[in-house]
Short mmCIF file of C-alpha atoms in Angstrom, two decimals:
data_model
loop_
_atom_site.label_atom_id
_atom_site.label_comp_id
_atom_site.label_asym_id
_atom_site.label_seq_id
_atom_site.Cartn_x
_atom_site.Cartn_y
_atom_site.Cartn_z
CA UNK A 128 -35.34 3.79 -135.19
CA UNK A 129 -37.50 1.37 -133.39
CA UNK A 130 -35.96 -1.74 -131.17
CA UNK A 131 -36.60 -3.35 -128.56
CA UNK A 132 -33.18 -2.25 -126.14
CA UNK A 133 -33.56 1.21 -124.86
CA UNK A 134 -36.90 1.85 -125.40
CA UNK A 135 -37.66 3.42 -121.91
CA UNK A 136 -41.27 2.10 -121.95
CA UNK A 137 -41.72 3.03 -125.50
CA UNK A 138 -43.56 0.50 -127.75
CA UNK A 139 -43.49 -0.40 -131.59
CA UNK A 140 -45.69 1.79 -133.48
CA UNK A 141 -47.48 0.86 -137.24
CA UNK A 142 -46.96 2.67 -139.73
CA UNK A 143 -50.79 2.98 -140.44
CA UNK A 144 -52.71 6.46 -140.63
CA UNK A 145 -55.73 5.57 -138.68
CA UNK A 146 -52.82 5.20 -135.80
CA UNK A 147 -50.74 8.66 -136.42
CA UNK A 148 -54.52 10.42 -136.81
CA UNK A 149 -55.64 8.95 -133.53
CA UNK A 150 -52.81 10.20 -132.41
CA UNK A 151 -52.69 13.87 -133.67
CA UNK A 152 -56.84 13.70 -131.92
CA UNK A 153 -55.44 12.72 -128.68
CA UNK A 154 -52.91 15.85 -128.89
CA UNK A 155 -55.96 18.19 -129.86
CA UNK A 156 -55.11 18.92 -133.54
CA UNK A 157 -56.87 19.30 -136.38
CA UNK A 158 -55.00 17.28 -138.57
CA UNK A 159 -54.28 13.73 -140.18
CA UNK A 160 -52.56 11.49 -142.10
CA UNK A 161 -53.20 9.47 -145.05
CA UNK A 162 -51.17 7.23 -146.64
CA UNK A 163 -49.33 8.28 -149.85
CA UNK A 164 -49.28 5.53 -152.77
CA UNK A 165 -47.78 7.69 -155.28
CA UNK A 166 -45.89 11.19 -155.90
CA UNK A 167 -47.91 12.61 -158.91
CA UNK A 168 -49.10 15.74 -159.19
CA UNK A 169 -52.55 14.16 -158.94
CA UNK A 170 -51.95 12.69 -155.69
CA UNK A 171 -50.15 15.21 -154.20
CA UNK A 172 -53.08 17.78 -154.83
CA UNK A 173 -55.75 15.80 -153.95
CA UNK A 174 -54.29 15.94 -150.30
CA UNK A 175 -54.02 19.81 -150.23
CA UNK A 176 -53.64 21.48 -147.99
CA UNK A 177 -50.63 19.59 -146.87
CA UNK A 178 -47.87 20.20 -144.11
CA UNK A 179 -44.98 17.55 -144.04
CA UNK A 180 -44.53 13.58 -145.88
CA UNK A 181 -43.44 11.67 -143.37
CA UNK A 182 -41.25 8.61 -144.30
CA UNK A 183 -41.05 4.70 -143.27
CA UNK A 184 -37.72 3.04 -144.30
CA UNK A 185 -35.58 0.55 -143.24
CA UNK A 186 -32.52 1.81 -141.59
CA UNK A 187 -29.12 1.20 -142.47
CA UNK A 188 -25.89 2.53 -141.37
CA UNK A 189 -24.03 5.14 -144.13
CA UNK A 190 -21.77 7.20 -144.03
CA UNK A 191 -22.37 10.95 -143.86
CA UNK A 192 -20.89 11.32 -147.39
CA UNK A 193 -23.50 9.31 -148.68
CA UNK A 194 -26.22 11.83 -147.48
CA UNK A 195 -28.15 14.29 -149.89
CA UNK A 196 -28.47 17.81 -148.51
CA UNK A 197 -26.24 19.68 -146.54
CA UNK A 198 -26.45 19.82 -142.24
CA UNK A 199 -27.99 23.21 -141.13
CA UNK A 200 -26.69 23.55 -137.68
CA UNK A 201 -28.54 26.98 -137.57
CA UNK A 202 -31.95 25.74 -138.32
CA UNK A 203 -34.19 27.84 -136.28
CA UNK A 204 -37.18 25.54 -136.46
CA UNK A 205 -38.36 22.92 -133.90
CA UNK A 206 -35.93 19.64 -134.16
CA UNK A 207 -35.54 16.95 -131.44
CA UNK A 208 -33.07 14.02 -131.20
CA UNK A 209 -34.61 10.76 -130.77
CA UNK A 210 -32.87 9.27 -127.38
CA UNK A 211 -34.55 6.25 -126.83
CA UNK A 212 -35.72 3.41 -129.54
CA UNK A 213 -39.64 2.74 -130.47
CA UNK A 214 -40.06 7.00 -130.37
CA UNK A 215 -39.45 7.32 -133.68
CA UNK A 216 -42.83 7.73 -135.30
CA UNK A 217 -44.36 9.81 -132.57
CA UNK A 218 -40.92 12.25 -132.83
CA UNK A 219 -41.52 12.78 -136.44
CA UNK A 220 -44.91 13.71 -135.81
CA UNK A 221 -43.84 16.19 -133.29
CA UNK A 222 -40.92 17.33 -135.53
CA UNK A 223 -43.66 18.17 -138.11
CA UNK A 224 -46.01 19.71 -135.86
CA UNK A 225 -43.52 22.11 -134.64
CA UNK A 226 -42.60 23.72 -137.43
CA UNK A 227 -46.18 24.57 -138.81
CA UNK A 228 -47.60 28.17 -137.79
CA UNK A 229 -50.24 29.19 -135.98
CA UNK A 230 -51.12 25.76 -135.56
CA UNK A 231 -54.11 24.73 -132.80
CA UNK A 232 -53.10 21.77 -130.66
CA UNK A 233 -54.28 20.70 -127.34
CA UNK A 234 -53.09 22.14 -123.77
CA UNK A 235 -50.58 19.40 -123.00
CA UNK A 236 -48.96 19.74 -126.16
CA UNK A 237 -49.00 23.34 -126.15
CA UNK A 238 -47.30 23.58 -123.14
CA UNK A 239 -44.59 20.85 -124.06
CA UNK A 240 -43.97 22.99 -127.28
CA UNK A 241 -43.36 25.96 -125.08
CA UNK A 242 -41.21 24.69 -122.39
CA UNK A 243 -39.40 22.87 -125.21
CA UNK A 244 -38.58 26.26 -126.71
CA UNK A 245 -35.01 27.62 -127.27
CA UNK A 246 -33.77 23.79 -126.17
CA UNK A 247 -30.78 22.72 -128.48
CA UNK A 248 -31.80 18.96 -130.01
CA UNK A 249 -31.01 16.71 -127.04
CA UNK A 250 -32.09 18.26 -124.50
CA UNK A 251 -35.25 18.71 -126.38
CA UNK A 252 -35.28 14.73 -126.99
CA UNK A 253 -34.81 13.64 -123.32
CA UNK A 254 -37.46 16.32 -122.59
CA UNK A 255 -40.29 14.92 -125.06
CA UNK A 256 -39.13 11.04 -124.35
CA UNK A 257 -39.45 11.80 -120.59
CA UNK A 258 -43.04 12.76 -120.94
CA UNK A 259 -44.82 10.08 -119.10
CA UNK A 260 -48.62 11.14 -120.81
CA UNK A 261 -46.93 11.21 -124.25
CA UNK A 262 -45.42 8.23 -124.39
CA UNK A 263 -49.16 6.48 -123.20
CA UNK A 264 -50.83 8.19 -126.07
CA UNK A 265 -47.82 6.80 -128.14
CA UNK A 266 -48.10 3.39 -126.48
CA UNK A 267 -52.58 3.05 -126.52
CA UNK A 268 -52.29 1.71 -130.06
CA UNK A 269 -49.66 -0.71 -129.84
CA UNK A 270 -50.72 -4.02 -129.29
CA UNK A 271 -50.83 -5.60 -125.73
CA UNK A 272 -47.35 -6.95 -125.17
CA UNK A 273 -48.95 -10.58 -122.77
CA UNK A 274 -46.60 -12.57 -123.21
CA UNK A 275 -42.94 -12.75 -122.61
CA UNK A 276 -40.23 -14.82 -123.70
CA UNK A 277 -37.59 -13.70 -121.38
CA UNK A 278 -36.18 -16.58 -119.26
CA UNK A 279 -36.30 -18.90 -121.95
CA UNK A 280 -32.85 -18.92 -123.14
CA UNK A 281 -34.02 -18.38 -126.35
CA UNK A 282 -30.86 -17.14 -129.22
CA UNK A 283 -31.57 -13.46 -129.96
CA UNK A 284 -32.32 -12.66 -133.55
CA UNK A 285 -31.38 -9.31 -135.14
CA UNK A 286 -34.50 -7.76 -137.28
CA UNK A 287 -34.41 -5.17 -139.48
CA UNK A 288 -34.89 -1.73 -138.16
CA UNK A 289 -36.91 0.58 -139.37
CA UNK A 290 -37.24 4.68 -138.85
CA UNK A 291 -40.03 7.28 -139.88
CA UNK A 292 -38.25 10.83 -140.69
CA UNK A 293 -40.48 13.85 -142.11
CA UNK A 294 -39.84 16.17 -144.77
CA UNK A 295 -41.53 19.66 -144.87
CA UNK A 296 -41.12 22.87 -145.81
CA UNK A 297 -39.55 25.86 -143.59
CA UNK A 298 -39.04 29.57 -144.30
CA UNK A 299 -38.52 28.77 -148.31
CA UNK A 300 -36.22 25.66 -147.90
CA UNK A 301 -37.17 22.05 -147.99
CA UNK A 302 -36.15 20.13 -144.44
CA UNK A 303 -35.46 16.72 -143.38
CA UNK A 304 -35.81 16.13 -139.76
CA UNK A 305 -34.54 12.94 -138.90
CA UNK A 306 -33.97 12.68 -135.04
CA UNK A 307 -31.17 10.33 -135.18
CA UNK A 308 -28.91 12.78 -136.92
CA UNK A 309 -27.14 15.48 -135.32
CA UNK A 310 -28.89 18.36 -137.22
CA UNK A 311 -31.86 19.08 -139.75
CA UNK A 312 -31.12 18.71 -143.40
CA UNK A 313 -31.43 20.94 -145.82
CA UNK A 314 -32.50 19.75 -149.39
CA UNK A 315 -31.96 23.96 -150.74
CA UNK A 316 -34.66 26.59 -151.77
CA UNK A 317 -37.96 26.01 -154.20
CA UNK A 318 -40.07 27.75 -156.27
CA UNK A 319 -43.07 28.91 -154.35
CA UNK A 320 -44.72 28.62 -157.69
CA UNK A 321 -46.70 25.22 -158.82
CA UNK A 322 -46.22 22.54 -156.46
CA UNK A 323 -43.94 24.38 -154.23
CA UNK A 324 -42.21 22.53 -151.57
CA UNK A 325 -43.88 19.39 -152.89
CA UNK A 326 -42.09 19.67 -155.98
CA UNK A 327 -38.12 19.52 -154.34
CA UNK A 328 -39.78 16.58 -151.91
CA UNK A 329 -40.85 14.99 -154.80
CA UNK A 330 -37.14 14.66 -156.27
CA UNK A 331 -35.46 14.22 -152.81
CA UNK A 332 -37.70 11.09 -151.66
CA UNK A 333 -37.61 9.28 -155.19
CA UNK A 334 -33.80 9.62 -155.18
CA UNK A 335 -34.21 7.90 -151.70
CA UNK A 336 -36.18 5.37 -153.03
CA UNK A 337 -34.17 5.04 -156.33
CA UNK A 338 -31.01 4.00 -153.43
CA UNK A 339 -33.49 0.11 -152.75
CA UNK A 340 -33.34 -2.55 -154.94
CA UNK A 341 -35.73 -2.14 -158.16
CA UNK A 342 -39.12 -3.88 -156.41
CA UNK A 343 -38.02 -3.46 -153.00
CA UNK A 344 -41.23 -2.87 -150.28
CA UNK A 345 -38.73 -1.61 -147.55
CA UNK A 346 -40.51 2.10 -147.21
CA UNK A 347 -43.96 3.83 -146.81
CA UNK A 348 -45.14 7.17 -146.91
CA UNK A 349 -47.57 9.17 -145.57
CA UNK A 350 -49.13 12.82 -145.84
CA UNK A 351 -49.46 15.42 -143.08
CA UNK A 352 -52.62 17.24 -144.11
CA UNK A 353 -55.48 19.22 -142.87
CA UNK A 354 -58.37 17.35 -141.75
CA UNK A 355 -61.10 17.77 -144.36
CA UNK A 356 -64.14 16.28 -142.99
CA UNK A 357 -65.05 20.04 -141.03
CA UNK A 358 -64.72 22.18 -144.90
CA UNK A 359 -66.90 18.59 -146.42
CA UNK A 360 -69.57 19.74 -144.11
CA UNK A 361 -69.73 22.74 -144.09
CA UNK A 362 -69.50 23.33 -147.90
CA UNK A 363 -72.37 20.52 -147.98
CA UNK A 364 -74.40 22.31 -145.86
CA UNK A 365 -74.30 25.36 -147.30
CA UNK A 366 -75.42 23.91 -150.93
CA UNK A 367 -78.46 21.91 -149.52
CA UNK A 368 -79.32 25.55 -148.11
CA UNK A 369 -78.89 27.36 -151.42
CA UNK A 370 -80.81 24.13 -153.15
CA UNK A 371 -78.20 22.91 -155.12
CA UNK A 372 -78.69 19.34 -155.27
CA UNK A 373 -76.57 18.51 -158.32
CA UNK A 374 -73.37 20.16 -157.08
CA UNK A 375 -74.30 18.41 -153.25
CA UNK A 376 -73.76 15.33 -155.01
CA UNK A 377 -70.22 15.12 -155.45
CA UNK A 378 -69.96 16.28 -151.90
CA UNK A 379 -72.18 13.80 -150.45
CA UNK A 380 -69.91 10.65 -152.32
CA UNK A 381 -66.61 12.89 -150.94
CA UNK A 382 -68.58 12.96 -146.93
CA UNK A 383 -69.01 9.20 -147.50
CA UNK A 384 -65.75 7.98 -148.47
CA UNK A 385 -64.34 10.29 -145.47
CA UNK A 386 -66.38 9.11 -142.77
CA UNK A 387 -66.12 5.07 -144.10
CA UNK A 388 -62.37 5.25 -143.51
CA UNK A 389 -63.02 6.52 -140.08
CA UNK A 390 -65.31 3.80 -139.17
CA UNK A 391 -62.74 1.56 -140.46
CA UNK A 392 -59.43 3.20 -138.53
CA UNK A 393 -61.96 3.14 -135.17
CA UNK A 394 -62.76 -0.64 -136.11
CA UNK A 395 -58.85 -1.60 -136.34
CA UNK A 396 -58.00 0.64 -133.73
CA UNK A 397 -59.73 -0.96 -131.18
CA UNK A 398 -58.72 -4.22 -132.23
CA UNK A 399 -54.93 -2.75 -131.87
CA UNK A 400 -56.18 -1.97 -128.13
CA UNK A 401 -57.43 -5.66 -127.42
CA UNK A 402 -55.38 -8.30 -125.60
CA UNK A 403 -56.32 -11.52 -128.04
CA UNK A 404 -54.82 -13.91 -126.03
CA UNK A 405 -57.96 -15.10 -123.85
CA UNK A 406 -59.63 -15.71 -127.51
CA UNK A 407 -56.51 -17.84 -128.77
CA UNK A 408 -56.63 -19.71 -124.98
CA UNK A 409 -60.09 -20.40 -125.63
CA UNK A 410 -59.43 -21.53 -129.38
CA UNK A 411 -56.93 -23.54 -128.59
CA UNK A 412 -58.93 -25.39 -125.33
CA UNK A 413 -62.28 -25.91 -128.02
CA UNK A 414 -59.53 -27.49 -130.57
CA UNK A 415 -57.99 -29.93 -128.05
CA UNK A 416 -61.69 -31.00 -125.99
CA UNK A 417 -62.18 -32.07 -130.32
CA UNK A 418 -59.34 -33.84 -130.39
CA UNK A 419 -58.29 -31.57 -133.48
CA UNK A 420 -55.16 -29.60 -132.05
CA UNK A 421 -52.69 -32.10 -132.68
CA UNK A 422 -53.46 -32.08 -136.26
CA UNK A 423 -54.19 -28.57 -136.10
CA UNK A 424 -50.84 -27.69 -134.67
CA UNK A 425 -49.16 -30.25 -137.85
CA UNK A 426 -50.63 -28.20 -140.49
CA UNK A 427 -49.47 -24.87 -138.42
CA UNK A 428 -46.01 -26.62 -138.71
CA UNK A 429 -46.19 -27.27 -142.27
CA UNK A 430 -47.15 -23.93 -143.43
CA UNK A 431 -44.16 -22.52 -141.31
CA UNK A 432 -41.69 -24.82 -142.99
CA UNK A 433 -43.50 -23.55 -146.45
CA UNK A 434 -42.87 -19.62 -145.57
CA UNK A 435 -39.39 -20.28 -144.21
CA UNK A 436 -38.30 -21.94 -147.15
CA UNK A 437 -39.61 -19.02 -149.54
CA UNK A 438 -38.18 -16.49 -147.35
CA UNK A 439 -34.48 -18.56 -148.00
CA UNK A 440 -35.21 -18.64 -151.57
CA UNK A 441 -35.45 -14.80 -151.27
CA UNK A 442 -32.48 -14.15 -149.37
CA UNK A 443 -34.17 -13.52 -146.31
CA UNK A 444 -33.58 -14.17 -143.17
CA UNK A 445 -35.90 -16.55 -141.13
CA UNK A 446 -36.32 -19.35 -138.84
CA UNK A 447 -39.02 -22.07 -137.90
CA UNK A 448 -38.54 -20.62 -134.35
#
């Protein structure tokens, strides 16, 4: 769940895949996300091969007897508890990672998965959340926290929480590893025929889904997968060897596509990792030597009023402060 009380240092994290994929690089392994727009068959395959979905919802309290699946407190995979807010998306990741085999990651994290070993949940929590180079390579993508409103005596305004679990297959039973709750859950066995795994995620996350209001943009969801820019390449390579042209063709549009989206989660990465506030104090000094921040900061008003009166008209909470 991600807050701001409690966070021990740890910052808000988007749910964006150019910022989980930056940060499976920076642990040394060869995977990354994508997001997920839709559950089909199509979809689903088009990501192959894929490890875990992890999923972005808003949090509410319920009751344990409203939960699908059944506790496992046996589960002999890797599972952490999340013990401090803002971790969330960073402990799913690692709650995924885990639990896939043979699976190359970088020395740090190697060594965290080993010393981590044969820890119950907790301890194995406070462990991961008390890693100091973890939690910067969680925190280099959030944005630059410059300026603070503490002091002010401003009211304190509850926002909606949200929390990224992951769902993913282990030894022929579909998980969910949600670190806030006291043990995985299992969603039962699947066919290890067709889709597999994906098939029982499939049902499990759209009955989640079905629980929002019909139109409701409270959740995300995004695929663990392997990275396929290395098997582009090389298959590429290997047909402009044997001459094939025609066939390289489809590959070459496939290369493109890959390394576009790249360029573009680099471009709005490093934006993430830019303090913007010299630019607005600069913006803001050109508008008033024009005489044009009065009127600028009028129409700023206005369009406030506008959004705060459509989010009332929605039911939603929101203020002109």
């Amino acid at each position: 769940m991600s807050g701001d009380d409690d966070s021990n240092g740890w910052q808000l994290t988007e749910s964006d895949p150019g910022v989980f994929s930056e940060l499976l690089k920076t642990l040394g392994v060869p995977l990354i996300v994508d997001d997920l727009y839709s559950l089909d068959s199509e979809s689903l395959a088009s990501l192959q091969p894929l490890h875990a979905l992890i999923f972005l919802f808003k949090w509410v309290s319920t009751s344990s007897d409203s939960m699908s699946g059944n506790y496992d407190p046996e589960f002999p995979g890797f599972f952490a508890h999340q013990v401090v807010n803002n971790a969330c998306a960073t402990l799913a990741v690692l709650n995924a990672l885990g639990n896939i085999p043979a699976l190359k990651s970088g020395s740090q994290l190697t060594q965290l998965l080993e010393f981590t070993n044969g820890m119950d949940p907790q301890t194995r929590g406070l462990v991961i959340t008390s890693s100091d180079w973890l939690r910067e390579a969680h925190n280099s993508l959030s944005p630059p926290s410059a300026i603070s409103l503490d002091g002010l005596g401003l009211p304190k305004q509850t926002e909606d929480a949200y929390h990224f679990v992951v769902y993913l297959p282990f030894m022929g039973f579909l998980y969910e590893l949600d670190g806030l709750k006291p043990h995985a859950v299992s969603h039962g066995s699947y066919n290890e025929t067709g889709e597999g795994w994906l098939s029982r995620a499939r049902e499990v996350i759209e009955n989640r889904i079905a629980t929002y209001p019909p139109g409701a943009l409270d959740f995300s969801l995004l695929a663990l997968r392997e990275d396929p820019l290395p098997l582009i390449q090389a298959e590429l390579a290997e047909l402009q060897a044997a001459g094939k042209q025609a066939e390289a063709a489809d590959l070459v549009v496939k290369l493109e596509s890959e390394t576009s989206k790249r360029n573009r989660w680099n471009f709005e990465n490093s934006l993430r990792r830019h303090n913007h506030v010299g630019l607005v104090h600069s913006l803001l000094v050109a508008l008033a030597k024009a005489g044009k921040l009065e009127s600028a900061k009028e129409r700023a008003k206005g369009i406030m009023k506008e959004r705060v009166s459509k989010a009332k008209s929605k039911g939603e909470a929101m203020d002109e402060s």
